[in-house]
Structure formats: structure tokens, C-alpha cells
């Protein structure tokens, strides 16, 4: 794991609060795929609870391919927690899209199905704001 890149991600978390044995940001940073995975070297926590246990390269390639779709403006990773010494953890992906929820879920390979999805922001989950062009919306994918 690249400690300098890990520190840069942690600094993006801003104001922190203790949470579940680690720290959580008061406002979740929404980072690019490259910002999240570059330097993790197998340590990133996205989809870590999936029974298929996809590796970081597979996760990154999957979401990069979704990002290239004409009805997708962007894909971001929401950093939700960091335990001492660990790579920042995420259980949320935010896709800015004009596609339907059903279409987005259909783009995902087996093992990548989210446990829950929702559109827009949720008051109890404050997140950084990202550009949402007219006709697009944020679709959140949550992985338990």
C-alpha cells in the first residue's frame, strides 16, 4: 500500500468522528476511481463483503467500463470510514447517469449486485457535491 496516496485520501476525509473502531468523515468525499484504487495495492475495501471477492483490478475495470457508457457522466467512490493503518473503506458507489436504475444494475456482472440503491442524496449521509448535468441524477449503489 502506498502510504503517501493513503494519506492523501485520508486528508480528503476532512473533519473526522470516531466510528465503529475507526474514523468516519463528517461529509463523505466522492473520489474518482483512480484516486480510490491507485496505491491501494490490493488493500481497498470496496466489495470486500461480496461472496465472490472480486479483486481491485476487476472492480476498477468494471466501473471504468460503466463510466465510458454514453448515458453515464461519472462514477465516484464514497469514502465512508478508515480504520487505523488501513486503506480508506467504501461501501458506496455513486454513478451520475440518465439511465434507469434497472439498466445500471443490469450492467453489473455477477457478484457486483448492490444490496440497495437510491437516487439523489440522503440527509443522514452527507456527501461532497459533484457535477450533475441537466437530465442526469446520482444513483447510489450500496454494498453491505
Short mmCIF file of N, CA and C in Angstrom, two decimals:
data_model
loop_
_atom_site.label_atom_id
_atom_site.label_comp_id
_atom_site.label_asym_id
_atom_site.label_seq_id
_atom_site.Cartn_x
_atom_site.Cartn_y
_atom_site.Cartn_z
N UNK A 1 0.85 -1.17 0.00
CA UNK A 1 0.00 0.00 0.00
C UNK A 1 0.90 1.23 0.00
N UNK A 2 0.53 2.20 -0.83
CA UNK A 2 1.29 3.43 -0.93
C UNK A 2 0.82 4.39 0.17
N UNK A 3 1.68 4.60 1.16
CA UNK A 3 1.31 5.41 2.33
C UNK A 3 1.02 6.86 1.97
N UNK A 4 1.74 7.42 1.00
CA UNK A 4 1.51 8.81 0.60
C UNK A 4 0.12 8.95 -0.03
N UNK A 5 -0.26 8.03 -0.89
CA UNK A 5 -1.58 8.10 -1.52
C UNK A 5 -2.69 7.81 -0.51
N UNK A 6 -2.41 6.93 0.43
CA UNK A 6 -3.39 6.67 1.50
C UNK A 6 -3.59 7.95 2.32
N UNK A 7 -2.51 8.62 2.66
CA UNK A 7 -2.61 9.87 3.43
C UNK A 7 -3.39 10.93 2.67
N UNK A 8 -3.20 10.99 1.36
CA UNK A 8 -3.94 11.96 0.54
C UNK A 8 -5.44 11.68 0.59
N UNK A 9 -5.81 10.40 0.52
CA UNK A 9 -7.23 10.05 0.63
C UNK A 9 -7.78 10.39 2.00
N UNK A 10 -7.03 10.07 3.03
CA UNK A 10 -7.48 10.35 4.40
C UNK A 10 -7.65 11.85 4.58
N UNK A 11 -6.75 12.65 4.01
CA UNK A 11 -6.88 14.10 4.15
C UNK A 11 -8.14 14.61 3.45
N UNK A 12 -8.59 13.91 2.40
CA UNK A 12 -9.84 14.28 1.73
C UNK A 12 -11.05 14.08 2.64
N UNK A 13 -10.88 13.26 3.67
CA UNK A 13 -12.00 12.97 4.57
C UNK A 13 -12.36 14.17 5.44
N UNK A 14 -11.47 15.16 5.57
CA UNK A 14 -11.78 16.37 6.32
C UNK A 14 -12.03 16.11 7.78
N UNK A 15 -13.06 16.74 8.33
CA UNK A 15 -13.41 16.59 9.74
C UNK A 15 -13.83 15.15 10.00
N UNK A 16 -13.22 14.55 11.03
CA UNK A 16 -13.47 13.14 11.32
C UNK A 16 -14.21 12.97 12.65
N UNK A 17 -14.91 11.85 12.76
CA UNK A 17 -15.55 11.48 14.02
C UNK A 17 -15.25 10.00 14.24
N UNK A 18 -15.15 9.60 15.49
CA UNK A 18 -14.91 8.18 15.78
C UNK A 18 -16.13 7.38 15.38
N UNK A 19 -15.86 6.21 14.79
CA UNK A 19 -16.95 5.37 14.30
C UNK A 19 -16.51 3.92 14.23
N UNK A 20 -17.18 3.04 14.92
CA UNK A 20 -17.02 1.60 14.76
C UNK A 20 -15.56 1.15 14.77
N UNK A 21 -14.77 1.65 15.69
CA UNK A 21 -13.37 1.24 15.81
C UNK A 21 -12.43 1.97 14.88
N UNK A 22 -12.93 2.94 14.15
CA UNK A 22 -12.09 3.72 13.25
C UNK A 22 -12.57 5.16 13.25
N UNK A 23 -12.40 5.82 12.13
CA UNK A 23 -12.90 7.18 11.98
C UNK A 23 -13.73 7.27 10.71
N UNK A 24 -14.70 8.17 10.72
CA UNK A 24 -15.55 8.40 9.56
C UNK A 24 -15.58 9.90 9.29
N UNK A 25 -15.73 10.28 8.02
CA UNK A 25 -15.79 11.70 7.71
C UNK A 25 -17.16 12.27 8.06
N UNK A 26 -17.19 13.54 8.44
CA UNK A 26 -18.46 14.22 8.68
C UNK A 26 -19.21 14.37 7.35
N UNK A 27 -18.45 14.55 6.25
CA UNK A 27 -19.00 14.62 4.90
C UNK A 27 -18.19 13.66 4.04
N UNK A 28 -18.86 12.68 3.43
CA UNK A 28 -18.15 11.67 2.64
C UNK A 28 -17.53 12.29 1.39
N UNK A 29 -16.21 12.12 1.20
CA UNK A 29 -15.61 12.54 -0.06
C UNK A 29 -16.08 11.61 -1.18
N UNK A 30 -16.33 12.17 -2.34
CA UNK A 30 -16.67 11.38 -3.52
C UNK A 30 -15.48 11.47 -4.46
N UNK A 31 -14.65 10.43 -4.46
CA UNK A 31 -13.40 10.45 -5.19
C UNK A 31 -13.52 9.65 -6.48
N UNK A 32 -12.64 9.95 -7.43
CA UNK A 32 -12.64 9.22 -8.69
C UNK A 32 -12.18 7.78 -8.46
N UNK A 33 -12.44 6.96 -9.43
CA UNK A 33 -11.99 5.57 -9.36
C UNK A 33 -10.48 5.50 -9.20
N UNK A 34 -9.78 6.32 -9.96
CA UNK A 34 -8.31 6.30 -9.91
C UNK A 34 -7.81 6.78 -8.56
N UNK A 35 -8.42 7.82 -8.02
CA UNK A 35 -7.99 8.30 -6.70
C UNK A 35 -8.18 7.22 -5.64
N UNK A 36 -9.26 6.47 -5.75
CA UNK A 36 -9.53 5.46 -4.73
C UNK A 36 -8.61 4.24 -4.85
N UNK A 37 -8.42 3.75 -6.06
CA UNK A 37 -7.69 2.49 -6.22
C UNK A 37 -6.19 2.66 -6.40
N UNK A 38 -5.72 3.81 -6.91
CA UNK A 38 -4.30 3.99 -7.15
C UNK A 38 -3.54 4.01 -5.83
N UNK A 39 -2.68 3.07 -5.64
CA UNK A 39 -1.88 2.98 -4.43
C UNK A 39 -2.42 1.98 -3.42
N UNK A 40 -3.63 1.47 -3.63
CA UNK A 40 -4.22 0.53 -2.67
C UNK A 40 -3.51 -0.81 -2.68
N UNK A 41 -3.02 -1.21 -3.83
CA UNK A 41 -2.27 -2.47 -3.96
C UNK A 41 -2.97 -3.64 -3.29
N UNK A 42 -4.24 -3.82 -3.62
CA UNK A 42 -4.99 -4.95 -3.08
C UNK A 42 -5.65 -4.70 -1.75
N UNK A 43 -5.48 -3.51 -1.18
CA UNK A 43 -5.98 -3.24 0.16
C UNK A 43 -7.31 -2.48 0.20
N UNK A 44 -7.82 -2.02 -0.95
CA UNK A 44 -9.08 -1.25 -0.95
C UNK A 44 -10.21 -2.13 -0.44
N UNK A 45 -11.19 -1.50 0.20
CA UNK A 45 -12.24 -2.27 0.85
C UNK A 45 -13.55 -2.37 0.10
N UNK A 46 -13.65 -1.82 -1.11
CA UNK A 46 -14.91 -1.87 -1.84
C UNK A 46 -15.24 -3.30 -2.25
N UNK A 47 -16.46 -3.73 -2.02
CA UNK A 47 -16.97 -5.08 -2.31
C UNK A 47 -16.28 -6.17 -1.49
N UNK A 48 -15.66 -5.79 -0.36
CA UNK A 48 -14.93 -6.77 0.44
C UNK A 48 -15.87 -7.81 1.07
N UNK A 49 -17.15 -7.50 1.18
CA UNK A 49 -18.09 -8.46 1.76
C UNK A 49 -18.78 -9.33 0.71
N UNK A 50 -18.44 -9.14 -0.55
CA UNK A 50 -19.04 -9.94 -1.61
C UNK A 50 -18.58 -11.38 -1.51
N UNK A 51 -19.50 -12.35 -1.66
CA UNK A 51 -19.08 -13.75 -1.60
C UNK A 51 -18.13 -14.13 -2.75
N UNK A 52 -18.17 -13.36 -3.86
CA UNK A 52 -17.28 -13.64 -4.99
C UNK A 52 -15.89 -13.04 -4.81
N UNK A 53 -15.73 -12.13 -3.83
CA UNK A 53 -14.46 -11.49 -3.51
C UNK A 53 -13.68 -11.02 -4.73
N UNK A 54 -14.28 -10.13 -5.56
CA UNK A 54 -13.53 -9.64 -6.73
C UNK A 54 -12.31 -8.84 -6.30
N UNK A 55 -11.23 -8.95 -7.07
CA UNK A 55 -10.03 -8.19 -6.73
C UNK A 55 -10.17 -6.74 -7.21
N UNK A 56 -9.28 -5.88 -6.73
CA UNK A 56 -9.35 -4.46 -7.05
C UNK A 56 -9.29 -4.18 -8.54
N UNK A 57 -8.44 -4.93 -9.28
CA UNK A 57 -8.33 -4.69 -10.71
C UNK A 57 -9.65 -4.98 -11.42
N UNK A 58 -10.34 -6.03 -11.00
CA UNK A 58 -11.63 -6.38 -11.59
C UNK A 58 -12.68 -5.33 -11.25
N UNK A 59 -12.70 -4.88 -10.00
CA UNK A 59 -13.65 -3.85 -9.58
C UNK A 59 -13.40 -2.57 -10.37
N UNK A 60 -12.15 -2.16 -10.44
CA UNK A 60 -11.79 -0.93 -11.15
C UNK A 60 -12.19 -1.04 -12.62
N UNK A 61 -11.85 -2.12 -13.29
CA UNK A 61 -12.17 -2.29 -14.71
C UNK A 61 -13.69 -2.28 -14.94
N UNK A 62 -14.44 -2.89 -14.03
CA UNK A 62 -15.89 -2.93 -14.17
C UNK A 62 -16.47 -1.52 -14.13
N UNK A 63 -16.09 -0.74 -13.14
CA UNK A 63 -16.65 0.60 -13.02
C UNK A 63 -16.07 1.57 -14.05
N UNK A 64 -14.84 1.33 -14.51
CA UNK A 64 -14.31 2.15 -15.60
C UNK A 64 -15.12 1.91 -16.88
N UNK A 65 -15.51 0.67 -17.14
CA UNK A 65 -16.29 0.39 -18.34
C UNK A 65 -17.68 1.03 -18.25
N UNK A 66 -18.25 1.06 -17.06
CA UNK A 66 -19.54 1.74 -16.88
C UNK A 66 -19.38 3.24 -17.12
N UNK A 67 -18.28 3.79 -16.65
CA UNK A 67 -18.03 5.23 -16.80
C UNK A 67 -17.95 5.64 -18.28
N UNK A 68 -17.57 4.73 -19.17
CA UNK A 68 -17.43 5.07 -20.59
C UNK A 68 -18.75 5.04 -21.35
N UNK A 69 -19.81 4.57 -20.71
CA UNK A 69 -21.11 4.49 -21.39
C UNK A 69 -21.62 5.90 -21.71
N UNK A 70 -22.31 6.05 -22.86
CA UNK A 70 -22.77 7.39 -23.25
C UNK A 70 -23.82 7.99 -22.32
N UNK A 71 -24.51 7.18 -21.54
CA UNK A 71 -25.53 7.69 -20.62
C UNK A 71 -25.02 7.82 -19.19
N UNK A 72 -23.68 7.82 -19.04
CA UNK A 72 -23.05 7.99 -17.72
C UNK A 72 -22.13 9.21 -17.79
N UNK A 73 -22.29 10.10 -16.83
CA UNK A 73 -21.42 11.28 -16.74
C UNK A 73 -20.20 10.99 -15.87
N UNK A 74 -20.37 10.18 -14.82
CA UNK A 74 -19.24 9.91 -13.94
C UNK A 74 -19.54 8.80 -12.95
N UNK A 75 -18.47 8.26 -12.38
CA UNK A 75 -18.55 7.23 -11.34
C UNK A 75 -17.60 7.66 -10.23
N UNK A 76 -18.11 7.71 -9.02
CA UNK A 76 -17.32 8.11 -7.86
C UNK A 76 -17.45 7.08 -6.75
N UNK A 77 -16.44 7.03 -5.92
CA UNK A 77 -16.42 6.16 -4.74
C UNK A 77 -16.60 7.07 -3.52
N UNK A 78 -17.53 6.72 -2.65
CA UNK A 78 -17.75 7.47 -1.41
C UNK A 78 -16.91 6.85 -0.31
N UNK A 79 -15.99 7.62 0.24
CA UNK A 79 -15.18 7.12 1.36
C UNK A 79 -15.99 7.27 2.63
N UNK A 80 -16.20 6.16 3.33
CA UNK A 80 -17.08 6.17 4.49
C UNK A 80 -16.37 5.94 5.82
N UNK A 81 -15.17 5.36 5.79
CA UNK A 81 -14.51 5.04 7.06
C UNK A 81 -13.05 4.73 6.81
N UNK A 82 -12.24 4.90 7.85
CA UNK A 82 -10.85 4.48 7.79
C UNK A 82 -10.45 3.95 9.16
N UNK A 83 -10.05 2.70 9.20
CA UNK A 83 -9.54 2.11 10.43
C UNK A 83 -8.04 2.37 10.51
N UNK A 84 -7.50 2.40 11.70
CA UNK A 84 -6.10 2.70 11.93
C UNK A 84 -5.20 1.81 11.07
N UNK A 85 -4.39 2.45 10.24
CA UNK A 85 -3.43 1.73 9.42
C UNK A 85 -3.98 1.14 8.15
N UNK A 86 -5.28 1.20 7.94
CA UNK A 86 -5.92 0.57 6.79
C UNK A 86 -6.15 1.57 5.66
N UNK A 87 -6.39 1.04 4.46
CA UNK A 87 -6.80 1.87 3.33
C UNK A 87 -8.23 2.34 3.60
N UNK A 88 -8.58 3.57 3.25
CA UNK A 88 -9.95 4.04 3.47
C UNK A 88 -10.99 3.09 2.86
N UNK A 89 -12.07 2.90 3.59
CA UNK A 89 -13.09 1.92 3.24
C UNK A 89 -14.27 2.60 2.56
N UNK A 90 -14.86 1.89 1.61
CA UNK A 90 -16.08 2.36 0.97
C UNK A 90 -17.05 1.20 0.81
N UNK A 91 -18.33 1.52 0.98
CA UNK A 91 -19.37 0.55 0.66
C UNK A 91 -20.39 1.18 -0.30
N UNK A 92 -20.00 2.33 -0.90
CA UNK A 92 -20.91 3.07 -1.77
C UNK A 92 -20.22 3.53 -3.04
N UNK A 93 -20.92 3.35 -4.16
CA UNK A 93 -20.50 3.86 -5.46
C UNK A 93 -21.60 4.81 -5.92
N UNK A 94 -21.22 5.95 -6.46
CA UNK A 94 -22.18 6.92 -6.97
C UNK A 94 -21.98 7.05 -8.48
N UNK A 95 -23.03 6.75 -9.22
CA UNK A 95 -23.00 6.84 -10.67
C UNK A 95 -23.91 8.00 -11.09
N UNK A 96 -23.34 8.96 -11.78
CA UNK A 96 -24.14 10.07 -12.31
C UNK A 96 -24.57 9.64 -13.71
N UNK A 97 -25.87 9.45 -13.88
CA UNK A 97 -26.37 8.83 -15.10
C UNK A 97 -27.76 9.33 -15.46
N UNK A 98 -28.14 9.08 -16.69
CA UNK A 98 -29.52 9.31 -17.11
C UNK A 98 -30.20 7.97 -17.39
N UNK A 99 -29.48 6.87 -17.20
CA UNK A 99 -30.04 5.53 -17.40
C UNK A 99 -30.92 5.17 -16.21
N UNK A 100 -31.81 4.21 -16.40
CA UNK A 100 -32.67 3.77 -15.31
C UNK A 100 -31.87 2.94 -14.31
N UNK A 101 -32.39 2.86 -13.12
CA UNK A 101 -31.77 2.03 -12.08
C UNK A 101 -31.64 0.59 -12.57
N UNK A 102 -32.68 0.08 -13.21
CA UNK A 102 -32.66 -1.30 -13.71
C UNK A 102 -31.56 -1.50 -14.73
N UNK A 103 -31.37 -0.51 -15.62
CA UNK A 103 -30.31 -0.63 -16.62
C UNK A 103 -28.93 -0.64 -15.96
N UNK A 104 -28.72 0.25 -15.01
CA UNK A 104 -27.42 0.32 -14.34
C UNK A 104 -27.11 -1.00 -13.65
N UNK A 105 -28.07 -1.54 -12.93
CA UNK A 105 -27.85 -2.81 -12.23
C UNK A 105 -27.59 -3.93 -13.25
N UNK A 106 -28.25 -3.87 -14.40
CA UNK A 106 -28.03 -4.89 -15.44
C UNK A 106 -26.63 -4.83 -16.03
N UNK A 107 -25.98 -3.67 -15.98
CA UNK A 107 -24.61 -3.54 -16.49
C UNK A 107 -23.61 -4.25 -15.61
N UNK A 108 -23.97 -4.51 -14.36
CA UNK A 108 -23.03 -5.09 -13.40
C UNK A 108 -22.90 -6.60 -13.58
N UNK A 109 -21.68 -7.12 -13.53
CA UNK A 109 -21.51 -8.58 -13.63
C UNK A 109 -21.97 -9.27 -12.34
N UNK A 110 -22.10 -10.56 -12.42
CA UNK A 110 -22.46 -11.36 -11.26
C UNK A 110 -21.48 -11.09 -10.12
N UNK A 111 -22.01 -10.94 -8.92
CA UNK A 111 -21.18 -10.64 -7.76
C UNK A 111 -21.06 -9.16 -7.47
N UNK A 112 -21.54 -8.32 -8.38
CA UNK A 112 -21.45 -6.87 -8.22
C UNK A 112 -22.82 -6.24 -7.93
N UNK A 113 -23.83 -7.07 -7.71
CA UNK A 113 -25.16 -6.54 -7.44
C UNK A 113 -25.15 -5.82 -6.11
N UNK A 114 -25.66 -4.57 -6.09
CA UNK A 114 -25.69 -3.84 -4.82
C UNK A 114 -26.77 -4.39 -3.90
N UNK A 115 -26.59 -4.20 -2.59
CA UNK A 115 -27.61 -4.61 -1.63
C UNK A 115 -28.78 -3.64 -1.63
N UNK A 116 -28.49 -2.39 -2.01
CA UNK A 116 -29.54 -1.38 -2.05
C UNK A 116 -29.10 -0.29 -3.03
N UNK A 117 -30.08 0.38 -3.64
CA UNK A 117 -29.81 1.54 -4.49
C UNK A 117 -30.76 2.66 -4.11
N UNK A 118 -30.35 3.88 -4.37
CA UNK A 118 -31.27 5.02 -4.21
C UNK A 118 -30.79 6.15 -5.10
N UNK A 119 -31.72 7.04 -5.40
CA UNK A 119 -31.43 8.20 -6.22
C UNK A 119 -31.27 9.43 -5.35
N UNK A 120 -30.38 10.32 -5.78
CA UNK A 120 -30.19 11.58 -5.08
C UNK A 120 -29.46 11.41 -3.77
N UNK A 121 -29.43 12.48 -3.01
CA UNK A 121 -28.72 12.48 -1.74
C UNK A 121 -29.68 12.18 -0.60
N UNK A 122 -29.12 11.71 0.51
CA UNK A 122 -29.89 11.37 1.70
C UNK A 122 -29.36 12.23 2.84
N UNK A 123 -30.25 12.88 3.56
CA UNK A 123 -29.84 13.83 4.60
C UNK A 123 -28.89 13.24 5.64
N UNK A 124 -29.11 11.99 6.04
CA UNK A 124 -28.26 11.43 7.10
C UNK A 124 -26.94 10.88 6.57
N UNK A 125 -26.70 10.99 5.24
CA UNK A 125 -25.45 10.57 4.64
C UNK A 125 -24.84 11.75 3.86
N UNK A 126 -24.36 12.77 4.55
CA UNK A 126 -23.84 13.93 3.84
C UNK A 126 -22.62 13.58 2.99
N UNK A 127 -22.62 14.05 1.76
CA UNK A 127 -21.54 13.76 0.83
C UNK A 127 -21.13 15.03 0.09
N UNK A 128 -19.89 15.03 -0.38
CA UNK A 128 -19.44 16.12 -1.24
C UNK A 128 -20.38 16.24 -2.43
N UNK A 129 -20.47 17.43 -2.96
CA UNK A 129 -21.28 17.63 -4.15
C UNK A 129 -20.41 17.42 -5.39
N UNK A 130 -20.98 16.78 -6.40
CA UNK A 130 -20.32 16.60 -7.68
C UNK A 130 -21.24 17.15 -8.76
N UNK A 131 -20.68 17.44 -9.90
CA UNK A 131 -21.47 17.97 -11.01
C UNK A 131 -22.51 16.95 -11.45
N UNK A 132 -23.73 17.42 -11.59
CA UNK A 132 -24.82 16.59 -12.11
C UNK A 132 -25.45 17.38 -13.26
N UNK A 133 -25.09 17.04 -14.50
CA UNK A 133 -25.62 17.79 -15.64
C UNK A 133 -27.15 17.65 -15.75
N UNK A 134 -27.76 18.60 -16.43
CA UNK A 134 -29.21 18.55 -16.65
C UNK A 134 -29.58 17.22 -17.30
N UNK A 135 -30.63 16.60 -16.80
CA UNK A 135 -31.09 15.32 -17.33
C UNK A 135 -30.44 14.10 -16.68
N UNK A 136 -29.45 14.33 -15.83
CA UNK A 136 -28.76 13.25 -15.11
C UNK A 136 -29.15 13.31 -13.64
N UNK A 137 -28.85 12.24 -12.93
CA UNK A 137 -29.07 12.21 -11.48
C UNK A 137 -28.03 11.28 -10.87
N UNK A 138 -27.88 11.38 -9.56
CA UNK A 138 -26.97 10.48 -8.85
C UNK A 138 -27.72 9.21 -8.50
N UNK A 139 -27.13 8.08 -8.83
CA UNK A 139 -27.64 6.78 -8.42
C UNK A 139 -26.59 6.17 -7.50
N UNK A 140 -26.98 5.90 -6.27
CA UNK A 140 -26.08 5.32 -5.27
C UNK A 140 -26.23 3.80 -5.28
N UNK A 141 -25.11 3.11 -5.24
CA UNK A 141 -25.09 1.65 -5.07
C UNK A 141 -24.45 1.38 -3.71
N UNK A 142 -25.17 0.66 -2.86
CA UNK A 142 -24.65 0.37 -1.53
C UNK A 142 -24.36 -1.12 -1.41
N UNK A 143 -23.18 -1.43 -0.93
CA UNK A 143 -22.72 -2.81 -0.75
C UNK A 143 -22.51 -3.06 0.73
N UNK A 144 -23.31 -3.96 1.30
CA UNK A 144 -23.20 -4.26 2.72
C UNK A 144 -22.06 -5.21 2.98
#
